[in-house]
C-alpha cells in the first residue's frame, strides 16, 4: 500500500507534461528567433543591395570617365605626334622651296643680266634683217617695258614663271610671247579654280568629319552607359542569386534540424503514452484485485453473522476502513494517467501540425526561391549576352572614332597649307594674272603702233 501512496506514475506524468510544455515553448522561441533573424537578414540584404547598386553606379561612372580620359589622351597624343611630324615636314618643304626659289631667282637674274647687256643687244641687232630694223627698234622699247614690268612683278611676287616670261619677252617673237602669256594666264586661272575647289572640299570634309565624330561620340557614350548598366545588373543578379542560394541552404538546414527535433519529440511522446497506458493497466489490475478481495470478504462476513459467535478472545472481524480510500485514490490516479495521455496526444497533434506547417512553409519558400533563382539566372544570361554585344558595339565605335581621327589628321596634312594660305595665294595669282595682262596690253599696243 505504501508504494501505491507514493504514486511515481503521477510524478512522471507531471514531469513529462512540464518537459513537453518547456519543449513546445522552446520550439516557439526558436521559431520566433529564426523568423526575426530572417526578417533582419532580409532588411540587411536590401540595404546592402542598395549600397552595392550605388557603388556599382559610381564605379561605372568612374570607369567611363577613365575610358573617356584615356581615349582623349590617346587622340591628343596622336594629334600632337601627327602635328609635330607635319610641322617638321612643312618646315622642310618650306626651307626647300625657299632654297629652290632663291636659286631660281638668282639664275633668272643672272640670265636677265646677260640677255639685257649691250653685247647681247648688239648681237641680237645684227642678226635681224636691216629692212625690219626700224620696226624692231619701235618694238624694242615696248619689249623692254613689258619685260621690266614682268621682271619687277616676278621679283615682288617671287614668281619664277614671271621671271622666265620676262626673259621670253625680250627674246621671243610677239605672237609666241602673247601665246605664252595667254597660256600662263589660263594655267593661273585653272590653279585658282582648283584651289577654290580644294578649299571648299576641305571645309566640307572637315565639317562632315566633325559631325560624324560628334555623332559617334554620342553613340559611344550611350554604349558605355549601356555596358555600365548591364554590368551593374549582372552583379546585382549574381549577388541576389547567391543570397537566394544561401537562404535556401539555411532553410534546408533549419528544416533538417526541425525534423530531428520532431523525431525526438515523437519518440518521447510514444514513450510517455506507453508509460501512461502501462500505468493505467497496472492500476486497473491492482484495482480489480482489491475490488475482488474486498467484495468477497464482505459477502463472507454477511454469511458468518448468521452462524455461531466468535470464540472467546477473538473480536468480530471487520473490513479495513482505509480500503475504500485506497481504491478511490487508485481510480483517481488512473483518471490522471488517462488525462495525461489525452493531453500528451493533443500536444503531439499540435506539435505535429506546427511541424507540418513549418515544413510546408519552408518547402514553399524554397520552391519560390528556386523559381526566383531560375528567373534571375535567365535574366542574367540575357544581360550577359547583351553585354557581349554591347562590348562589340563599343569596339566598333572606338574603331570608327580612331578612323575618323586618322582621317582628320590626313585632312589637316592635306588641307592646312591650302586653307591657311588660301587668300595669300589667290591674291598672288590674281596679281600675276594682272601683270600678265598688262604686259600683253603693252605688247599688243606696240604691235598696233608698228602696223600703223
Short mmCIF file of C-alpha atoms in Angstrom, two decimals:
data_model
loop_
_atom_site.label_atom_id
_atom_site.label_comp_id
_atom_site.label_asym_id
_atom_site.label_seq_id
_atom_site.Cartn_x
_atom_site.Cartn_y
_atom_site.Cartn_z
CA UNK A 1 0.00 0.00 0.00
CA UNK A 2 2.87 2.39 0.71
CA UNK A 3 4.13 2.02 -2.88
CA UNK A 4 0.71 2.99 -4.15
CA UNK A 5 0.59 6.07 -1.91
CA UNK A 6 3.99 7.21 -3.33
CA UNK A 7 2.45 7.39 -6.87
CA UNK A 8 5.58 7.52 -9.05
CA UNK A 9 3.36 7.40 -12.16
CA UNK A 10 1.67 10.71 -11.30
CA UNK A 11 5.06 12.32 -10.71
CA UNK A 12 6.36 11.01 -14.03
CA UNK A 13 3.23 12.30 -15.73
CA UNK A 14 3.69 15.76 -14.25
CA UNK A 15 7.35 15.84 -15.22
CA UNK A 16 6.53 14.72 -18.74
CA UNK A 17 3.88 17.45 -19.04
CA UNK A 18 6.29 20.09 -17.79
CA UNK A 19 9.01 18.82 -20.12
CA UNK A 20 6.63 18.87 -23.09
CA UNK A 21 5.47 22.39 -22.25
CA UNK A 22 9.07 23.55 -21.96
CA UNK A 23 9.95 21.99 -25.29
CA UNK A 24 6.92 23.48 -27.03
CA UNK A 25 7.82 26.84 -25.56
CA UNK A 26 11.46 26.41 -26.60
CA UNK A 27 10.35 25.45 -30.11
CA UNK A 28 8.16 28.54 -30.36
CA UNK A 29 11.01 30.73 -29.11
CA UNK A 30 13.42 29.20 -31.61
CA UNK A 31 10.87 29.65 -34.39
CA UNK A 32 10.31 33.30 -33.46
CA UNK A 33 14.05 33.85 -33.16
CA UNK A 34 14.63 32.39 -36.63
CA UNK A 35 11.81 34.47 -38.08
CA UNK A 36 13.34 37.61 -36.54
CA UNK A 37 16.74 36.62 -37.93
CA UNK A 38 15.24 36.08 -41.40
CA UNK A 39 13.49 39.46 -41.26
CA UNK A 40 16.66 41.20 -40.09
CA UNK A 41 18.66 39.37 -42.75
CA UNK A 42 16.26 40.44 -45.49
CA UNK A 43 16.41 44.05 -44.31
CA UNK A 44 20.20 43.86 -44.28
CA UNK A 45 20.19 42.30 -47.76
CA UNK A 46 18.02 45.12 -49.11
CA UNK A 47 20.28 47.71 -47.53
CA UNK A 48 23.44 46.06 -48.82
CA UNK A 49 21.87 45.65 -52.27
CA UNK A 50 21.13 49.36 -52.42
CA UNK A 51 24.65 50.18 -51.28
CA UNK A 52 26.06 47.76 -53.86
CA UNK A 53 23.95 49.33 -56.62
CA UNK A 54 25.16 52.81 -55.66
CA UNK A 55 28.75 51.61 -55.54
CA UNK A 56 28.42 49.86 -58.91
CA UNK A 57 26.92 53.00 -60.42
CA UNK A 58 29.77 55.15 -59.11
CA UNK A 59 32.24 52.55 -60.34
CA UNK A 60 30.62 52.55 -63.78
CA UNK A 61 30.84 56.34 -63.99
CA UNK A 62 34.44 56.23 -62.84
CA UNK A 63 35.28 53.60 -65.46
CA UNK A 64 33.54 55.67 -68.12
CA UNK A 65 35.49 58.76 -67.09
CA UNK A 66 38.72 56.78 -67.21
CA UNK A 67 37.91 55.39 -70.66
CA UNK A 68 36.97 58.86 -71.95
CA UNK A 69 40.13 60.35 -70.50
CA UNK A 70 42.29 57.58 -71.95
CA UNK A 71 40.63 57.94 -75.36
CA UNK A 72 41.03 61.73 -75.25
CA UNK A 73 44.66 61.38 -74.17
CA UNK A 74 45.34 58.88 -76.94
CA UNK A 75 43.72 61.15 -79.52
CA UNK A 76 45.63 64.19 -78.23
CA UNK A 77 48.93 62.31 -78.24
CA UNK A 78 48.26 61.06 -81.77
CA UNK A 79 47.30 64.54 -82.92
CA UNK A 80 50.41 66.02 -81.30
CA UNK A 81 52.62 63.40 -82.92
CA UNK A 82 50.97 63.98 -86.31
CA UNK A 83 51.24 67.74 -85.83
CA UNK A 84 54.94 67.51 -84.98
CA UNK A 85 55.56 65.31 -87.98
CA UNK A 86 53.53 67.59 -90.22
CA UNK A 87 55.23 70.72 -88.92
CA UNK A 88 58.59 69.11 -89.44
CA UNK A 89 57.66 68.14 -92.99
CA UNK A 90 56.21 71.61 -93.64
CA UNK A 91 59.36 73.29 -92.33
CA UNK A 92 61.49 71.05 -94.50
CA UNK A 93 59.30 71.72 -97.54
CA UNK A 94 59.30 75.47 -96.85
CA UNK A 95 63.07 75.52 -96.49
CA UNK A 96 63.47 73.51 -99.68
CA UNK A 97 61.03 75.78 -101.52
CA UNK A 98 62.86 78.87 -100.27
CA UNK A 99 66.21 77.47 -101.39
CA UNK A 100 64.77 76.48 -104.76
CA UNK A 101 63.17 79.86 -105.28
CA UNK A 102 66.32 81.68 -104.24
CA UNK A 103 68.37 79.62 -106.63
CA UNK A 104 65.78 80.10 -109.35
CA UNK A 105 65.69 83.87 -108.81
CA UNK A 106 69.46 84.02 -108.83
CA UNK A 107 69.62 82.08 -112.08
CA UNK A 108 66.89 84.17 -113.68
CA UNK A 109 68.54 87.41 -112.55
CA UNK A 110 71.84 86.31 -114.00
CA UNK A 111 70.14 85.32 -117.23
CA UNK A 112 68.38 88.68 -117.41
CA UNK A 113 71.65 90.49 -116.79
CA UNK A 114 73.32 88.56 -119.56
CA UNK A 115 70.47 88.99 -122.00
CA UNK A 116 69.97 92.67 -121.15
CA UNK A 117 73.65 93.65 -121.66
CA UNK A 118 74.88 95.81 -124.52
CA UNK A 119 76.88 92.99 -126.10
CA UNK A 120 73.83 90.81 -126.24
CA UNK A 121 71.77 93.67 -127.62
CA UNK A 122 74.30 94.34 -130.41
CA UNK A 123 74.49 90.67 -131.21
CA UNK A 124 70.71 90.36 -131.42
CA UNK A 125 70.51 93.54 -133.56
CA UNK A 126 73.00 92.23 -136.09
CA UNK A 127 71.01 89.06 -136.57
CA UNK A 128 67.86 90.92 -137.73
CA UNK A 129 67.05 91.98 -141.35
CA UNK A 130 68.05 95.64 -141.91
CA UNK A 131 64.64 96.20 -143.59
CA UNK A 132 62.91 95.37 -140.33
CA UNK A 133 65.37 97.23 -138.14
CA UNK A 134 63.18 100.35 -137.80
CA UNK A 135 60.14 98.31 -136.81
CA UNK A 136 62.09 96.30 -134.30
CA UNK A 137 63.51 99.50 -132.83
CA UNK A 138 59.97 100.66 -132.22
CA UNK A 139 59.05 97.34 -130.65
CA UNK A 140 62.22 97.02 -128.55
CA UNK A 141 61.05 99.81 -126.23
CA UNK A 142 57.74 98.02 -125.67
CA UNK A 143 59.55 94.75 -125.13
CA UNK A 144 61.78 96.35 -122.51
CA UNK A 145 58.77 97.93 -120.85
CA UNK A 146 56.81 94.66 -120.79
CA UNK A 147 59.87 92.68 -119.73
CA UNK A 148 60.65 95.21 -116.99
CA UNK A 149 57.07 95.01 -115.73
CA UNK A 150 57.15 91.22 -115.62
CA UNK A 151 60.60 91.17 -114.01
CA UNK A 152 59.51 93.61 -111.32
CA UNK A 153 56.38 91.57 -110.53
CA UNK A 154 58.43 88.37 -110.59
CA UNK A 155 60.80 89.84 -108.02
CA UNK A 156 57.99 91.16 -105.81
CA UNK A 157 55.87 88.02 -106.02
CA UNK A 158 58.82 85.59 -106.03
CA UNK A 159 57.39 84.01 -109.17
CA UNK A 160 59.84 82.01 -111.33
CA UNK A 161 57.21 81.81 -114.08
CA UNK A 162 57.01 85.59 -114.46
CA UNK A 163 60.79 85.83 -114.43
CA UNK A 164 61.05 83.23 -117.18
CA UNK A 165 58.35 85.00 -119.17
CA UNK A 166 60.19 88.34 -118.79
CA UNK A 167 63.18 86.76 -120.44
CA UNK A 168 60.96 85.29 -123.15
CA UNK A 169 59.52 88.77 -123.84
CA UNK A 170 63.00 90.10 -124.51
CA UNK A 171 63.94 87.29 -126.89
CA UNK A 172 60.93 85.58 -128.48
CA UNK A 173 58.61 86.75 -131.20
CA UNK A 174 55.50 88.73 -130.30
CA UNK A 175 52.96 86.07 -131.20
CA UNK A 176 54.87 83.42 -129.30
CA UNK A 177 55.15 85.72 -126.28
CA UNK A 178 51.45 86.59 -126.30
CA UNK A 179 50.52 82.93 -126.61
CA UNK A 180 52.80 82.14 -123.69
CA UNK A 181 51.12 84.92 -121.71
CA UNK A 182 47.66 83.55 -122.56
CA UNK A 183 48.72 80.04 -121.63
CA UNK A 184 50.15 81.20 -118.33
CA UNK A 185 47.03 83.23 -117.52
CA UNK A 186 44.92 80.17 -118.30
CA UNK A 187 47.14 78.00 -116.08
CA UNK A 188 46.94 80.51 -113.23
CA UNK A 189 43.16 80.71 -113.53
CA UNK A 190 42.93 76.91 -113.51
CA UNK A 191 45.14 76.78 -110.44
CA UNK A 192 42.95 79.38 -108.70
CA UNK A 193 39.80 77.43 -109.54
CA UNK A 194 41.37 74.14 -108.44
CA UNK A 195 42.48 75.71 -105.18
CA UNK A 196 39.00 77.13 -104.58
CA UNK A 197 37.53 73.71 -105.25
CA UNK A 198 40.01 72.05 -102.90
CA UNK A 199 39.38 74.68 -100.22
CA UNK A 200 35.62 74.07 -100.45
CA UNK A 201 36.16 70.32 -100.39
CA UNK A 202 38.40 70.62 -97.31
CA UNK A 203 35.83 72.71 -95.46
CA UNK A 204 33.07 70.27 -96.35
CA UNK A 205 35.17 67.26 -95.29
CA UNK A 206 36.20 68.91 -92.01
CA UNK A 207 32.57 69.70 -91.23
CA UNK A 208 31.43 66.20 -92.14
CA UNK A 209 34.24 64.64 -90.10
CA UNK A 210 33.37 66.80 -87.09
CA UNK A 211 29.68 65.91 -87.40
CA UNK A 212 30.37 62.18 -87.70
CA UNK A 213 32.82 62.35 -84.79
CA UNK A 214 30.25 64.11 -82.62
CA UNK A 215 27.54 61.58 -83.52
CA UNK A 216 29.92 58.69 -82.87
CA UNK A 217 30.88 60.20 -79.50
CA UNK A 218 27.18 60.25 -78.59
CA UNK A 219 26.89 56.62 -79.64
CA UNK A 220 29.99 55.79 -77.60
CA UNK A 221 28.52 57.49 -74.55
CA UNK A 222 25.26 55.54 -74.93
CA UNK A 223 27.14 52.26 -75.40
CA UNK A 224 29.33 52.87 -72.35
CA UNK A 225 26.27 53.73 -70.27
CA UNK A 226 24.59 50.57 -71.54
CA UNK A 227 27.65 48.48 -70.63
CA UNK A 228 27.77 50.02 -67.14
CA UNK A 229 24.06 49.34 -66.63
CA UNK A 230 24.39 45.75 -67.82
CA UNK A 231 27.42 45.14 -65.60
CA UNK A 232 25.50 46.56 -62.64
CA UNK A 233 22.52 44.37 -63.48
CA UNK A 234 24.70 41.26 -63.78
CA UNK A 235 26.47 41.98 -60.50
CA UNK A 236 23.16 42.63 -58.76
CA UNK A 237 21.60 39.45 -60.14
CA UNK A 238 24.69 37.44 -59.19
CA UNK A 239 24.54 38.76 -55.63
CA UNK A 240 20.80 38.10 -55.44
CA UNK A 241 21.22 34.55 -56.74
CA UNK A 242 24.00 33.88 -54.22
CA UNK A 243 21.81 35.30 -51.45
CA UNK A 244 18.89 33.11 -52.50
CA UNK A 245 21.12 30.02 -52.53
CA UNK A 246 22.41 30.90 -49.07
CA UNK A 247 18.85 31.38 -47.82
CA UNK A 248 17.78 28.05 -49.31
CA UNK A 249 20.71 26.29 -47.67
CA UNK A 250 19.84 27.88 -44.33
CA UNK A 251 16.16 26.90 -44.69
CA UNK A 252 17.07 23.32 -45.55
CA UNK A 253 19.37 23.27 -42.53
CA UNK A 254 16.58 24.57 -40.29
CA UNK A 255 14.15 22.07 -41.81
CA UNK A 256 16.55 19.24 -41.07
CA UNK A 257 17.02 20.46 -37.50
CA UNK A 258 13.25 20.78 -37.03
CA UNK A 259 12.80 17.26 -38.40
CA UNK A 260 15.34 15.90 -35.94
CA UNK A 261 13.62 17.73 -33.06
CA UNK A 262 10.24 16.42 -34.20
CA UNK A 263 11.56 12.85 -34.35
CA UNK A 264 12.91 13.16 -30.82
CA UNK A 265 9.63 14.65 -29.59
CA UNK A 266 7.62 11.88 -31.24
CA UNK A 267 9.77 9.19 -29.67
CA UNK A 268 9.35 10.83 -26.30
CA UNK A 269 5.60 11.07 -26.92
CA UNK A 270 5.35 7.40 -27.76
CA UNK A 271 7.35 6.53 -24.65
CA UNK A 272 5.15 8.76 -22.46
CA UNK A 273 1.91 7.33 -23.90
CA UNK A 274 3.22 3.80 -23.46
CA UNK A 275 4.18 4.56 -19.84
CA UNK A 276 0.75 6.05 -19.10
CA UNK A 277 -1.05 3.15 -20.73
CA UNK A 278 1.07 0.67 -18.76
CA UNK A 279 0.40 2.64 -15.58
CA UNK A 280 -3.33 2.51 -16.27
CA UNK A 281 -3.17 -1.21 -16.96
CA UNK A 282 -1.26 -1.94 -13.75
CA UNK A 283 -3.54 0.25 -11.67
CA UNK A 284 -6.58 -1.35 -13.25
CA UNK A 285 -5.24 -4.78 -12.42
CA UNK A 286 -4.49 -3.73 -8.83
CA UNK A 287 -7.94 -2.20 -8.51
CA UNK A 288 -9.58 -5.37 -9.78
CA UNK A 289 -7.61 -7.44 -7.25
CA UNK A 290 -8.61 -5.13 -4.40
CA UNK A 291 -12.18 -4.91 -5.54
CA UNK A 292 -12.37 -8.70 -5.81
CA UNK A 293 -10.84 -9.14 -2.39
CA UNK A 294 -12.87 -6.62 -0.52
CA UNK A 295 -16.03 -7.55 -2.32
CA UNK A 296 -15.56 -11.27 -1.49
CA UNK A 297 -14.65 -10.56 2.13
CA UNK A 298 -17.86 -8.57 2.65
CA UNK A 299 -20.02 -11.49 1.49
CA UNK A 300 -18.26 -13.91 3.83
CA UNK A 301 -18.83 -11.62 6.78
CA UNK A 302 -22.50 -11.28 6.00
CA UNK A 303 -22.86 -15.06 5.89
CA UNK A 304 -20.87 -15.52 9.13
CA UNK A 305 -23.20 -13.21 11.05
CA UNK A 306 -25.87 -15.91 10.74
CA UNK A 307 -23.54 -18.58 12.30
CA UNK A 308 -22.22 -19.03 15.81
CA UNK A 309 -20.47 -16.17 17.62
CA UNK A 310 -16.68 -15.93 17.59
CA UNK A 311 -14.72 -17.90 20.20
CA UNK A 312 -13.69 -16.19 23.40
CA UNK A 313 -10.67 -13.90 22.94
CA UNK A 314 -11.46 -13.01 19.30
CA UNK A 315 -13.12 -9.83 18.22
CA UNK A 316 -15.63 -9.69 15.46
CA UNK A 317 -13.85 -9.41 12.01
CA UNK A 318 -14.48 -6.14 10.16
CA UNK A 319 -13.14 -4.93 6.69
CA UNK A 320 -10.45 -2.24 6.70
CA UNK A 321 -11.87 1.26 6.80
CA UNK A 322 -8.99 2.54 4.57
CA UNK A 323 -9.72 0.16 1.71
CA UNK A 324 -12.28 2.46 0.15
CA UNK A 325 -9.84 5.42 0.19
CA UNK A 326 -7.08 3.39 -1.43
CA UNK A 327 -9.31 2.21 -4.20
CA UNK A 328 -10.60 5.72 -4.79
CA UNK A 329 -7.01 7.01 -4.91
CA UNK A 330 -6.10 4.32 -7.47
CA UNK A 331 -9.10 5.26 -9.56
CA UNK A 332 -8.07 8.95 -9.37
CA UNK A 333 -4.54 8.08 -10.46
CA UNK A 334 -5.95 6.10 -13.35
CA UNK A 335 -8.03 9.12 -14.35
CA UNK A 336 -4.98 11.39 -14.09
CA UNK A 337 -2.96 8.98 -16.23
CA UNK A 338 -5.77 8.87 -18.78
CA UNK A 339 -5.99 12.65 -18.78
CA UNK A 340 -2.23 12.99 -19.16
CA UNK A 341 -2.34 10.53 -22.05
CA UNK A 342 -5.03 12.57 -23.75
CA UNK A 343 -3.15 15.84 -23.14
CA UNK A 344 0.03 14.28 -24.44
CA UNK A 345 -1.80 13.14 -27.56
CA UNK A 346 -3.22 16.67 -28.06
CA UNK A 347 0.24 18.19 -27.57
CA UNK A 348 1.65 15.68 -30.05
CA UNK A 349 -1.01 16.57 -32.59
CA UNK A 350 -0.34 20.29 -32.15
CA UNK A 351 3.41 19.81 -32.37
CA UNK A 352 2.98 17.61 -35.43
CA UNK A 353 0.71 20.20 -37.05
CA UNK A 354 3.16 23.01 -36.25
CA UNK A 355 5.97 20.91 -37.73
CA UNK A 356 3.94 20.13 -40.84
CA UNK A 357 3.01 23.82 -41.25
CA UNK A 358 6.65 24.83 -40.78
CA UNK A 359 7.74 22.15 -43.24
CA UNK A 360 5.16 23.24 -45.81
CA UNK A 361 6.03 26.92 -45.44
CA UNK A 362 9.73 26.18 -45.68
CA UNK A 363 9.35 23.95 -48.75
CA UNK A 364 7.05 26.51 -50.40
CA UNK A 365 9.59 29.22 -49.66
CA UNK A 366 12.42 27.05 -51.02
CA UNK A 367 10.40 26.31 -54.16
CA UNK A 368 9.64 30.02 -54.62
CA UNK A 369 13.29 30.92 -54.17
CA UNK A 370 14.35 28.20 -56.63
CA UNK A 371 11.88 29.62 -59.13
CA UNK A 372 13.28 33.08 -58.47
CA UNK A 373 16.81 31.74 -58.99
CA UNK A 374 15.77 30.29 -62.35
CA UNK A 375 14.17 33.59 -63.37
CA UNK A 376 17.15 35.66 -62.25
CA UNK A 377 19.56 33.21 -63.92
CA UNK A 378 17.68 33.66 -67.21
CA UNK A 379 17.77 37.44 -66.75
CA UNK A 380 21.48 37.23 -66.00
CA UNK A 381 22.12 35.11 -69.11
CA UNK A 382 20.23 37.63 -71.25
CA UNK A 383 22.16 40.51 -69.66
CA UNK A 384 25.46 38.71 -70.28
CA UNK A 385 24.53 38.16 -73.93
CA UNK A 386 23.57 41.82 -74.25
CA UNK A 387 26.84 42.79 -72.55
CA UNK A 388 28.86 40.83 -75.12
CA UNK A 389 27.02 42.62 -77.95
CA UNK A 390 27.44 45.99 -76.22
CA UNK A 391 31.18 45.43 -75.88
CA UNK A 392 31.34 44.53 -79.56
CA UNK A 393 29.48 47.76 -80.31
CA UNK A 394 31.98 49.64 -78.12
CA UNK A 395 34.92 48.16 -80.04
CA UNK A 396 33.25 49.09 -83.34
CA UNK A 397 32.58 52.64 -82.11
CA UNK A 398 36.16 53.04 -80.84
CA UNK A 399 37.48 51.77 -84.19
CA UNK A 400 35.23 54.22 -86.03
CA UNK A 401 36.43 57.07 -83.81
CA UNK A 402 40.03 56.06 -84.46
CA UNK A 403 39.39 56.03 -88.21
CA UNK A 404 37.69 59.43 -88.02
CA UNK A 405 40.62 60.78 -86.03
CA UNK A 406 43.12 59.39 -88.54
CA UNK A 407 41.13 60.84 -91.43
CA UNK A 408 41.00 64.19 -89.62
CA UNK A 409 44.79 64.11 -89.33
CA UNK A 410 45.06 63.29 -93.03
CA UNK A 411 42.75 66.20 -93.82
CA UNK A 412 44.92 68.55 -91.79
CA UNK A 413 48.01 67.28 -93.55
CA UNK A 414 46.38 67.73 -96.94
CA UNK A 415 44.38 70.90 -96.35
CA UNK A 416 46.08 73.05 -93.73
CA UNK A 417 48.52 74.65 -96.17
CA UNK A 418 45.72 75.39 -98.64
CA UNK A 419 43.26 76.80 -96.08
CA UNK A 420 45.82 78.86 -94.17
CA UNK A 421 47.44 80.36 -97.30
CA UNK A 422 44.33 80.47 -99.49
CA UNK A 423 43.82 84.25 -99.53
CA UNK A 424 47.52 84.94 -99.90
CA UNK A 425 47.93 82.51 -102.79
CA UNK A 426 44.76 83.69 -104.54
CA UNK A 427 45.90 87.31 -104.25
CA UNK A 428 49.35 86.46 -105.57
CA UNK A 429 47.91 84.60 -108.56
CA UNK A 430 45.49 87.45 -109.25
CA UNK A 431 48.42 89.90 -109.25
CA UNK A 432 50.35 87.59 -111.57
CA UNK A 433 47.41 87.49 -113.95
CA UNK A 434 47.08 91.27 -113.81
CA UNK A 435 50.79 91.69 -114.55
CA UNK A 436 50.49 89.29 -117.48
CA UNK A 437 47.51 91.17 -118.87
CA UNK A 438 49.35 94.47 -118.55
CA UNK A 439 52.37 93.03 -120.33
CA UNK A 440 50.15 91.65 -123.08
CA UNK A 441 48.42 95.02 -123.39
CA UNK A 442 51.79 96.72 -123.72
CA UNK A 443 52.87 94.22 -126.36
CA UNK A 444 49.57 94.47 -128.18
CA UNK A 445 49.78 98.27 -128.22
CA UNK A 446 53.29 98.08 -129.59
CA UNK A 447 52.10 95.75 -132.31
CA UNK A 448 49.28 98.08 -133.28
CA UNK A 449 51.67 101.09 -133.41
CA UNK A 450 54.08 99.18 -135.64
CA UNK A 451 51.28 98.25 -138.05
CA UNK A 452 50.13 101.85 -138.18
#
